[in-house]
């Protein structure tokens, strides 16, 4: 389907008539139409829609395109390809954000403190160290065969 | 299990042995007739069998016999229970000796404290 030149986005609307024409072009009501602020970023008269992903739309409504949750002729967000259901999801969390962060930080801090305490005060069995023969395995552990190893004798008890 | 940790970290660290610096007393103190431990298997035998270093202890001869029996009986897993028991009981005796070493260290430390206070 060919799009004529007047269906494409144009420059930022300055007069109320230009705003009405742009709203009609994008299939929106004049009250709802709100372009991006004109700060030279190049949005033109494209409407600024709420930054909500397609996940937040009603899954049970009979959309024209069910996978996109989008109706024919509905104005698409500037970042529509980002807000599809395979990508970014802006659904609200089940638990408020501050509760989630508090729980997570509490857990993390408690775990770090406990691991730190375990490093400072290690736990061990009430036994002496294991005794090895041949001067505590001097040669097997890479000792120099030409030097005399330190003599280590283990006794029975 | 844990009483020694409580004594060491919350009570008196002087009276509890430090397992990283053991033994801190001469070996013959209080036990004049102590015999040195005898190593039966030789270092070359253990290295030929490629035994891991942690297992090259004073029970190495039992382990070598057990490994040879397991290699001979493979893939059948039974048949070496007696040798396995011999190795396990040697390891158990070794662990009991470690416990006794710890206790000896502890009693000598307490004795040292008593002597200092006198």
PDB file of C-alpha atoms in Angstrom:
ATOM      1  CA  UNK A   1       0.000   0.000   0.000  1.00  0.00           C
ATOM      2  CA  UNK A   2       1.488   3.279  -1.091  1.00  0.00           C
ATOM      3  CA  UNK A   3       1.585   6.149   1.371  1.00  0.00           C
ATOM      4  CA  UNK A   4       1.179   9.637  -0.051  1.00  0.00           C
ATOM      5  CA  UNK A   5       3.359  12.508   1.076  1.00  0.00           C
ATOM      6  CA  UNK A   6       0.720  13.983   3.407  1.00  0.00           C
ATOM      7  CA  UNK A   7       0.393  10.701   5.375  1.00  0.00           C
ATOM      8  CA  UNK A   8       4.060  10.809   6.460  1.00  0.00           C
ATOM      9  CA  UNK A   9       5.188  12.605   9.663  1.00  0.00           C
ATOM     10  CA  UNK A  10       5.876  16.284   9.197  1.00  0.00           C
ATOM     11  CA  UNK A  11       7.450  19.192  11.076  1.00  0.00           C
ATOM     12  CA  UNK A  12       6.448  20.258  14.576  1.00  0.00           C
ATOM     13  CA  UNK A  13       2.904  21.771  14.564  1.00  0.00           C
ATOM     14  CA  UNK A  14       2.917  25.411  15.611  1.00  0.00           C
ATOM     15  CA  UNK A  15      -0.657  26.628  15.020  1.00  0.00           C
ATOM     16  CA  UNK A  16      -3.841  24.982  16.346  1.00  0.00           C
ATOM     17  CA  UNK A  17      -4.872  24.195  12.774  1.00  0.00           C
ATOM     18  CA  UNK A  18      -1.637  22.333  12.200  1.00  0.00           C
ATOM     19  CA  UNK A  19      -2.245  20.426  15.448  1.00  0.00           C
ATOM     20  CA  UNK A  20      -5.768  19.458  14.343  1.00  0.00           C
ATOM     21  CA  UNK A  21      -4.483  18.339  10.950  1.00  0.00           C
ATOM     22  CA  UNK A  22      -1.721  16.281  12.559  1.00  0.00           C
ATOM     23  CA  UNK A  23      -4.179  14.672  14.998  1.00  0.00           C
ATOM     24  CA  UNK A  24      -6.457  13.745  12.086  1.00  0.00           C
ATOM     25  CA  UNK A  25      -3.470  12.333  10.207  1.00  0.00           C
ATOM     26  CA  UNK A  26      -2.575  10.050  13.122  1.00  0.00           C
ATOM     27  CA  UNK A  27      -6.185   8.971  13.770  1.00  0.00           C
ATOM     28  CA  UNK A  28      -6.271  10.646  17.171  1.00  0.00           C
ATOM     29  CA  UNK A  29      -8.591  13.066  18.898  1.00  0.00           C
ATOM     30  CA  UNK A  30      -7.337  16.621  19.132  1.00  0.00           C
ATOM     31  CA  UNK A  31      -7.598  16.451  22.939  1.00  0.00           C
ATOM     32  CA  UNK A  32      -5.425  13.333  23.061  1.00  0.00           C
ATOM     33  CA  UNK A  33      -2.860  14.509  20.539  1.00  0.00           C
ATOM     34  CA  UNK A  34       0.389  15.605  22.216  1.00  0.00           C
ATOM     35  CA  UNK A  35       3.565  15.898  20.139  1.00  0.00           C
ATOM     36  CA  UNK A  36       7.058  15.487  21.585  1.00  0.00           C
ATOM     37  CA  UNK A  37       8.539  18.762  22.878  1.00  0.00           C
ATOM     38  CA  UNK A  38      10.382  20.594  20.135  1.00  0.00           C
ATOM     39  CA  UNK A  39      14.000  20.475  21.324  1.00  0.00           C
ATOM     40  CA  UNK A  40      15.571  19.677  17.978  1.00  0.00           C
ATOM     41  CA  UNK A  41      15.762  15.902  18.498  1.00  0.00           C
ATOM     42  CA  UNK A  42      13.822  15.277  15.329  1.00  0.00           C
ATOM     43  CA  UNK A  43      10.508  13.783  16.447  1.00  0.00           C
ATOM     44  CA  UNK A  44       8.535  16.337  14.411  1.00  0.00           C
ATOM     45  CA  UNK A  45       4.781  16.058  14.869  1.00  0.00           C
ATOM     46  CA  UNK A  46       4.805  12.383  15.864  1.00  0.00           C
ATOM     47  CA  UNK A  47       2.512  11.916  18.895  1.00  0.00           C
ATOM     48  CA  UNK A  48       3.917  11.220  22.333  1.00  0.00           C
ATOM     49  CA  UNK A  49       2.139   8.120  23.627  1.00  0.00           C
ATOM     50  CA  UNK A  50       2.526   6.707  27.177  1.00  0.00           C
ATOM     51  CA  UNK A  51       5.623   4.529  27.554  1.00  0.00           C
ATOM     52  CA  UNK A  52       3.704   1.338  28.204  1.00  0.00           C
ATOM     53  CA  UNK A  53       4.641  -1.980  26.649  1.00  0.00           C
ATOM     54  CA  UNK A  54       2.179  -4.202  24.803  1.00  0.00           C
ATOM     55  CA  UNK A  55       2.211  -6.568  27.792  1.00  0.00           C
ATOM     56  CA  UNK A  56       0.107  -4.139  29.760  1.00  0.00           C
ATOM     57  CA  UNK A  57      -2.736  -4.263  27.231  1.00  0.00           C
ATOM     58  CA  UNK A  58      -5.765  -6.440  27.869  1.00  0.00           C
ATOM     59  CA  UNK A  59      -4.951 -10.022  26.795  1.00  0.00           C
ATOM     60  CA  UNK A  60      -8.621 -11.002  26.499  1.00  0.00           C
ATOM     61  CA  UNK A  61      -9.815  -8.210  24.200  1.00  0.00           C
ATOM     62  CA  UNK A  62     -10.235  -9.168  20.536  1.00  0.00           C
ATOM     63  CA  UNK A  63      -7.427  -7.168  18.978  1.00  0.00           C
ATOM     64  CA  UNK A  64      -7.096  -7.005  15.216  1.00  0.00           C
ATOM     65  CA  UNK A  65      -3.513  -8.256  15.639  1.00  0.00           C
ATOM     66  CA  UNK A  66      -3.602 -10.465  18.762  1.00  0.00           C
ATOM     67  CA  UNK A  67       0.146 -11.080  18.943  1.00  0.00           C
ATOM     68  CA  UNK A  68       0.885  -7.362  18.746  1.00  0.00           C
ATOM     69  CA  UNK A  69      -2.187  -6.431  20.860  1.00  0.00           C
ATOM     70  CA  UNK A  70      -2.750  -3.645  18.336  1.00  0.00           C
ATOM     71  CA  UNK A  71      -5.778  -2.542  16.289  1.00  0.00           C
ATOM     72  CA  UNK A  72      -5.723  -1.421  12.665  1.00  0.00           C
ATOM     73  CA  UNK A  73      -5.187   2.312  12.365  1.00  0.00           C
ATOM     74  CA  UNK A  74      -4.249   2.768  16.038  1.00  0.00           C
ATOM     75  CA  UNK A  75      -1.329   5.196  16.487  1.00  0.00           C
ATOM     76  CA  UNK A  76       1.859   3.238  17.229  1.00  0.00           C
ATOM     77  CA  UNK A  77       4.391   4.293  19.827  1.00  0.00           C
ATOM     78  CA  UNK A  78       7.701   5.692  18.574  1.00  0.00           C
ATOM     79  CA  UNK A  79       9.412   2.666  20.188  1.00  0.00           C
ATOM     80  CA  UNK A  80       6.733   0.169  19.197  1.00  0.00           C
ATOM     81  CA  UNK A  81       9.267  -2.388  18.048  1.00  0.00           C
ATOM     82  CA  UNK A  82      10.849  -2.230  21.505  1.00  0.00           C
ATOM     83  CA  UNK A  83       7.552  -2.601  23.379  1.00  0.00           C
ATOM     84  CA  UNK A  84       6.393  -5.784  21.623  1.00  0.00           C
ATOM     85  CA  UNK A  85       5.788  -8.800  23.819  1.00  0.00           C
ATOM     86  CA  UNK A  86       9.090 -10.438  22.959  1.00  0.00           C
ATOM     87  CA  UNK A  87      11.076  -7.470  24.219  1.00  0.00           C
ATOM     88  CA  UNK A  88      10.781  -4.764  26.875  1.00  0.00           C
ATOM     89  CA  UNK A  89       8.011  -5.260  29.439  1.00  0.00           C
ATOM     90  CA  UNK A  90       6.863  -2.360  31.599  1.00  0.00           C
ATOM     91  CA  UNK A  91       4.231  -4.281  33.583  1.00  0.00           C
ATOM     92  CA  UNK A  92       3.973  -3.208  37.200  1.00  0.00           C
ATOM     93  CA  UNK A  93       5.690  -5.521  39.694  1.00  0.00           C
ATOM     94  CA  UNK A  94       3.576  -7.676  41.987  1.00  0.00           C
ATOM     95  CA  UNK A  95       5.235  -6.183  45.075  1.00  0.00           C
ATOM     96  CA  UNK A  96       6.126  -2.483  45.365  1.00  0.00           C
ATOM     97  CA  UNK A  97       9.645  -1.615  44.293  1.00  0.00           C
ATOM     98  CA  UNK A  98      10.811  -0.344  47.692  1.00  0.00           C
ATOM     99  CA  UNK A  99       9.658  -3.564  49.375  1.00  0.00           C
ATOM    100  CA  UNK A 100      11.520  -5.648  46.820  1.00  0.00           C
ATOM    101  CA  UNK A 101      14.712  -3.649  47.150  1.00  0.00           C
ATOM    102  CA  UNK A 102      14.508  -3.683  50.951  1.00  0.00           C
ATOM    103  CA  UNK A 103      14.119  -7.473  51.031  1.00  0.00           C
ATOM    104  CA  UNK A 104      16.949  -7.989  48.570  1.00  0.00           C
ATOM    105  CA  UNK A 105      19.374  -5.652  50.347  1.00  0.00           C
ATOM    106  CA  UNK A 106      18.528  -7.181  53.709  1.00  0.00           C
ATOM    107  CA  UNK A 107      19.198 -10.683  52.400  1.00  0.00           C
ATOM    108  CA  UNK A 108      22.426  -9.651  50.670  1.00  0.00           C
ATOM    109  CA  UNK A 109      23.779  -7.801  53.688  1.00  0.00           C
ATOM    110  CA  UNK A 110      22.948 -10.645  56.087  1.00  0.00           C
ATOM    111  CA  UNK A 111      24.622 -13.203  53.808  1.00  0.00           C
ATOM    112  CA  UNK A 112      27.746 -11.058  53.395  1.00  0.00           C
ATOM    113  CA  UNK A 113      27.982 -10.455  57.140  1.00  0.00           C
ATOM    114  CA  UNK A 114      27.640 -14.150  57.890  1.00  0.00           C
ATOM    115  CA  UNK A 115      30.255 -15.120  55.303  1.00  0.00           C
ATOM    116  CA  UNK A 116      32.584 -12.469  56.680  1.00  0.00           C
ATOM    117  CA  UNK A 117      32.117 -13.804  60.192  1.00  0.00           C
ATOM    118  CA  UNK A 118      32.869 -17.273  58.886  1.00  0.00           C
ATOM    119  CA  UNK A 119      36.152 -16.000  57.469  1.00  0.00           C
ATOM    120  CA  UNK A 120      37.188 -14.240  60.666  1.00  0.00           C
ATOM    121  CA  UNK A 121      36.084 -17.043  62.995  1.00  0.00           C
ATOM    122  CA  UNK A 122      36.400 -20.270  61.021  1.00  0.00           C
ATOM    123  CA  UNK A 123      34.737 -23.446  62.201  1.00  0.00           C
ATOM    124  CA  UNK A 124      36.793 -26.622  62.574  1.00  0.00           C
ATOM    125  CA  UNK A 125      36.584 -30.075  64.156  1.00  0.00           C
ATOM    126  CA  UNK A 126      38.314 -30.574  67.518  1.00  0.00           C
ATOM    127  CA  UNK A 127      41.092 -32.657  65.975  1.00  0.00           C
ATOM    128  CA  UNK A 128      44.718 -32.025  65.281  1.00  0.00           C
ATOM    129  CA  UNK A 129      45.988 -31.651  61.723  1.00  0.00           C
ATOM    130  CA  UNK A 130      46.409 -34.765  59.582  1.00  0.00           C
ATOM    131  CA  UNK A 131      49.881 -36.277  59.815  1.00  0.00           C
ATOM    132  CA  UNK A 132      51.756 -37.210  56.664  1.00  0.00           C
ATOM    133  CA  UNK A 133      54.900 -39.327  56.310  1.00  0.00           C
ATOM    134  CA  UNK A 134      58.212 -38.567  54.573  1.00  0.00           C
ATOM    135  CA  UNK A 135      58.696 -35.162  56.251  1.00  0.00           C
ATOM    136  CA  UNK A 136      55.130 -34.060  55.451  1.00  0.00           C
ATOM    137  CA  UNK A 137      55.516 -35.275  51.833  1.00  0.00           C
ATOM    138  CA  UNK A 138      58.404 -32.879  51.225  1.00  0.00           C
ATOM    139  CA  UNK A 139      59.441 -34.312  47.841  1.00  0.00           C
ATOM    140  CA  UNK A 140      55.891 -35.038  46.666  1.00  0.00           C
ATOM    141  CA  UNK A 141      54.897 -31.421  47.281  1.00  0.00           C
ATOM    142  CA  UNK A 142      57.678 -30.110  45.056  1.00  0.00           C
ATOM    143  CA  UNK A 143      60.535 -29.804  47.519  1.00  0.00           C
ATOM    144  CA  UNK A 144      64.077 -29.494  46.229  1.00  0.00           C
ATOM    145  CA  UNK A 145      65.648 -33.012  46.169  1.00  0.00           C
ATOM    146  CA  UNK A 146      69.170 -31.583  46.593  1.00  0.00           C
ATOM    147  CA  UNK A 147      68.363 -29.719  49.803  1.00  0.00           C
ATOM    148  CA  UNK A 148      67.902 -31.453  53.125  1.00  0.00           C
ATOM    149  CA  UNK A 149      64.223 -31.336  54.087  1.00  0.00           C
ATOM    150  CA  UNK A 150      63.188 -30.142  57.567  1.00  0.00           C
ATOM    151  CA  UNK A 151      62.907 -33.282  59.717  1.00  0.00           C
ATOM    152  CA  UNK A 152      59.323 -33.976  60.804  1.00  0.00           C
ATOM    153  CA  UNK A 153      58.652 -36.956  63.048  1.00  0.00           C
ATOM    154  CA  UNK A 154      55.115 -37.958  63.996  1.00  0.00           C
ATOM    155  CA  UNK A 155      54.511 -40.039  67.087  1.00  0.00           C
ATOM    156  CA  UNK A 156      51.829 -42.476  68.034  1.00  0.00           C
ATOM    157  CA  UNK A 157      49.538 -41.564  70.902  1.00  0.00           C
TER     158      UNK A 157
ATOM    159  CA  UNK B   1      30.174 -30.175  68.545  1.00  0.00           C
ATOM    160  CA  UNK B   2      30.974 -26.511  68.722  1.00  0.00           C
ATOM    161  CA  UNK B   3      31.802 -26.235  72.415  1.00  0.00           C
ATOM    162  CA  UNK B   4      35.473 -25.829  71.514  1.00  0.00           C
ATOM    163  CA  UNK B   5      34.563 -23.031  69.110  1.00  0.00           C
ATOM    164  CA  UNK B   6      32.560 -21.253  71.803  1.00  0.00           C
ATOM    165  CA  UNK B   7      35.435 -21.609  74.247  1.00  0.00           C
ATOM    166  CA  UNK B   8      37.931 -20.333  71.724  1.00  0.00           C
ATOM    167  CA  UNK B   9      36.045 -17.331  70.326  1.00  0.00           C
ATOM    168  CA  UNK B  10      33.922 -16.253  73.268  1.00  0.00           C
ATOM    169  CA  UNK B  11      35.879 -17.389  76.322  1.00  0.00           C
ATOM    170  CA  UNK B  12      39.585 -18.015  76.757  1.00  0.00           C
ATOM    171  CA  UNK B  13      41.607 -18.438  73.560  1.00  0.00           C
ATOM    172  CA  UNK B  14      44.777 -19.283  75.504  1.00  0.00           C
ATOM    173  CA  UNK B  15      43.379 -22.526  76.880  1.00  0.00           C
ATOM    174  CA  UNK B  16      42.078 -23.832  73.531  1.00  0.00           C
ATOM    175  CA  UNK B  17      44.420 -25.376  70.950  1.00  0.00           C
ATOM    176  CA  UNK B  18      44.910 -23.528  67.696  1.00  0.00           C
ATOM    177  CA  UNK B  19      44.688 -26.197  64.955  1.00  0.00           C
ATOM    178  CA  UNK B  20      46.916 -24.152  62.665  1.00  0.00           C
ATOM    179  CA  UNK B  21      49.812 -24.164  65.168  1.00  0.00           C
ATOM    180  CA  UNK B  22      49.852 -27.669  66.516  1.00  0.00           C
ATOM    181  CA  UNK B  23      51.575 -29.260  68.363  1.00  0.00           C
ATOM    182  CA  UNK B  24      53.043 -26.408  70.360  1.00  0.00           C
ATOM    183  CA  UNK B  25      54.577 -28.583  73.108  1.00  0.00           C
ATOM    184  CA  UNK B  26      57.491 -31.024  72.819  1.00  0.00           C
ATOM    185  CA  UNK B  27      56.337 -34.465  71.768  1.00  0.00           C
ATOM    186  CA  UNK B  28      57.847 -36.348  74.705  1.00  0.00           C
ATOM    187  CA  UNK B  29      56.393 -34.068  77.433  1.00  0.00           C
ATOM    188  CA  UNK B  30      54.388 -36.286  79.785  1.00  0.00           C
ATOM    189  CA  UNK B  31      54.675 -39.326  77.473  1.00  0.00           C
ATOM    190  CA  UNK B  32      58.255 -40.595  77.795  1.00  0.00           C
ATOM    191  CA  UNK B  33      57.699 -43.917  75.962  1.00  0.00           C
ATOM    192  CA  UNK B  34      56.307 -42.529  72.728  1.00  0.00           C
ATOM    193  CA  UNK B  35      57.191 -44.392  69.532  1.00  0.00           C
ATOM    194  CA  UNK B  36      57.387 -42.698  66.138  1.00  0.00           C
ATOM    195  CA  UNK B  37      54.777 -43.736  63.620  1.00  0.00           C
ATOM    196  CA  UNK B  38      55.835 -46.404  61.182  1.00  0.00           C
ATOM    197  CA  UNK B  39      55.242 -45.943  57.478  1.00  0.00           C
ATOM    198  CA  UNK B  40      54.835 -49.348  55.785  1.00  0.00           C
ATOM    199  CA  UNK B  41      54.481 -48.429  52.119  1.00  0.00           C
ATOM    200  CA  UNK B  42      57.394 -46.633  50.467  1.00  0.00           C
ATOM    201  CA  UNK B  43      57.225 -43.305  48.701  1.00  0.00           C
ATOM    202  CA  UNK B  44      58.120 -44.851  45.339  1.00  0.00           C
ATOM    203  CA  UNK B  45      55.314 -47.417  45.666  1.00  0.00           C
ATOM    204  CA  UNK B  46      52.780 -44.673  46.375  1.00  0.00           C
ATOM    205  CA  UNK B  47      53.986 -42.548  43.493  1.00  0.00           C
ATOM    206  CA  UNK B  48      53.952 -45.558  41.103  1.00  0.00           C
ATOM    207  CA  UNK B  49      50.321 -46.161  42.017  1.00  0.00           C
ATOM    208  CA  UNK B  50      49.664 -42.436  41.440  1.00  0.00           C
ATOM    209  CA  UNK B  51      47.821 -42.106  44.728  1.00  0.00           C
ATOM    210  CA  UNK B  52      46.526 -38.538  45.333  1.00  0.00           C
ATOM    211  CA  UNK B  53      48.669 -36.627  47.790  1.00  0.00           C
ATOM    212  CA  UNK B  54      45.892 -36.319  50.368  1.00  0.00           C
ATOM    213  CA  UNK B  55      45.709 -40.121  50.605  1.00  0.00           C
ATOM    214  CA  UNK B  56      49.467 -40.725  50.958  1.00  0.00           C
ATOM    215  CA  UNK B  57      49.231 -40.965  54.730  1.00  0.00           C
ATOM    216  CA  UNK B  58      50.189 -43.633  57.248  1.00  0.00           C
ATOM    217  CA  UNK B  59      47.456 -45.980  55.978  1.00  0.00           C
ATOM    218  CA  UNK B  60      48.931 -46.083  52.475  1.00  0.00           C
ATOM    219  CA  UNK B  61      49.720 -49.797  52.523  1.00  0.00           C
ATOM    220  CA  UNK B  62      46.076 -50.701  53.146  1.00  0.00           C
ATOM    221  CA  UNK B  63      45.048 -48.385  50.344  1.00  0.00           C
ATOM    222  CA  UNK B  64      47.492 -49.944  47.908  1.00  0.00           C
ATOM    223  CA  UNK B  65      46.204 -53.435  48.659  1.00  0.00           C
ATOM    224  CA  UNK B  66      42.634 -52.229  48.275  1.00  0.00           C
ATOM    225  CA  UNK B  67      43.316 -50.537  44.927  1.00  0.00           C
ATOM    226  CA  UNK B  68      45.064 -53.646  43.610  1.00  0.00           C
ATOM    227  CA  UNK B  69      42.127 -55.837  44.656  1.00  0.00           C
ATOM    228  CA  UNK B  70      39.619 -53.440  43.078  1.00  0.00           C
ATOM    229  CA  UNK B  71      41.626 -53.390  39.851  1.00  0.00           C
ATOM    230  CA  UNK B  72      41.739 -57.190  39.796  1.00  0.00           C
ATOM    231  CA  UNK B  73      38.034 -57.626  40.456  1.00  0.00           C
ATOM    232  CA  UNK B  74      36.783 -54.900  38.103  1.00  0.00           C
ATOM    233  CA  UNK B  75      33.904 -54.454  36.975  1.00  0.00           C
ATOM    234  CA  UNK B  76      32.458 -56.404  39.876  1.00  0.00           C
ATOM    235  CA  UNK B  77      32.162 -53.974  42.854  1.00  0.00           C
ATOM    236  CA  UNK B  78      32.101 -56.651  45.572  1.00  0.00           C
ATOM    237  CA  UNK B  79      35.012 -58.821  46.644  1.00  0.00           C
ATOM    238  CA  UNK B  80      37.234 -56.263  48.403  1.00  0.00           C
ATOM    239  CA  UNK B  81      35.125 -55.660  51.501  1.00  0.00           C
ATOM    240  CA  UNK B  82      37.740 -57.047  53.908  1.00  0.00           C
ATOM    241  CA  UNK B  83      40.527 -54.839  52.554  1.00  0.00           C
ATOM    242  CA  UNK B  84      38.166 -51.871  52.470  1.00  0.00           C
ATOM    243  CA  UNK B  85      37.359 -52.489  56.123  1.00  0.00           C
ATOM    244  CA  UNK B  86      41.042 -52.712  56.963  1.00  0.00           C
ATOM    245  CA  UNK B  87      41.712 -49.340  55.296  1.00  0.00           C
ATOM    246  CA  UNK B  88      38.672 -47.744  56.905  1.00  0.00           C
ATOM    247  CA  UNK B  89      39.622 -48.943  60.380  1.00  0.00           C
ATOM    248  CA  UNK B  90      43.181 -47.669  59.867  1.00  0.00           C
ATOM    249  CA  UNK B  91      41.747 -44.265  58.892  1.00  0.00           C
ATOM    250  CA  UNK B  92      39.528 -44.393  61.948  1.00  0.00           C
ATOM    251  CA  UNK B  93      42.505 -45.071  64.216  1.00  0.00           C
ATOM    252  CA  UNK B  94      44.298 -42.168  62.583  1.00  0.00           C
ATOM    253  CA  UNK B  95      41.347 -39.849  63.257  1.00  0.00           C
ATOM    254  CA  UNK B  96      41.157 -41.016  66.880  1.00  0.00           C
ATOM    255  CA  UNK B  97      44.862 -40.221  67.189  1.00  0.00           C
ATOM    256  CA  UNK B  98      44.185 -36.729  65.877  1.00  0.00           C
ATOM    257  CA  UNK B  99      41.461 -36.291  68.484  1.00  0.00           C
ATOM    258  CA  UNK B 100      43.841 -37.471  71.192  1.00  0.00           C
ATOM    259  CA  UNK B 101      46.500 -35.035  69.985  1.00  0.00           C
ATOM    260  CA  UNK B 102      43.988 -32.206  70.243  1.00  0.00           C
ATOM    261  CA  UNK B 103      42.986 -33.226  73.743  1.00  0.00           C
ATOM    262  CA  UNK B 104      46.619 -33.554  74.828  1.00  0.00           C
ATOM    263  CA  UNK B 105      47.340 -30.073  73.508  1.00  0.00           C
ATOM    264  CA  UNK B 106      44.340 -28.724  75.373  1.00  0.00           C
ATOM    265  CA  UNK B 107      45.320 -30.305  78.681  1.00  0.00           C
ATOM    266  CA  UNK B 108      48.882 -29.102  78.372  1.00  0.00           C
ATOM    267  CA  UNK B 109      47.650 -25.565  77.736  1.00  0.00           C
ATOM    268  CA  UNK B 110      45.414 -25.683  80.812  1.00  0.00           C
ATOM    269  CA  UNK B 111      48.362 -27.004  82.827  1.00  0.00           C
ATOM    270  CA  UNK B 112      50.489 -24.144  81.543  1.00  0.00           C
ATOM    271  CA  UNK B 113      47.851 -21.675  82.695  1.00  0.00           C
ATOM    272  CA  UNK B 114      47.690 -23.252  86.131  1.00  0.00           C
ATOM    273  CA  UNK B 115      51.481 -23.132  86.435  1.00  0.00           C
ATOM    274  CA  UNK B 116      51.521 -19.468  85.460  1.00  0.00           C
ATOM    275  CA  UNK B 117      48.932 -18.563  88.038  1.00  0.00           C
ATOM    276  CA  UNK B 118      50.839 -20.279  90.812  1.00  0.00           C
TER     277      UNK B 118
END
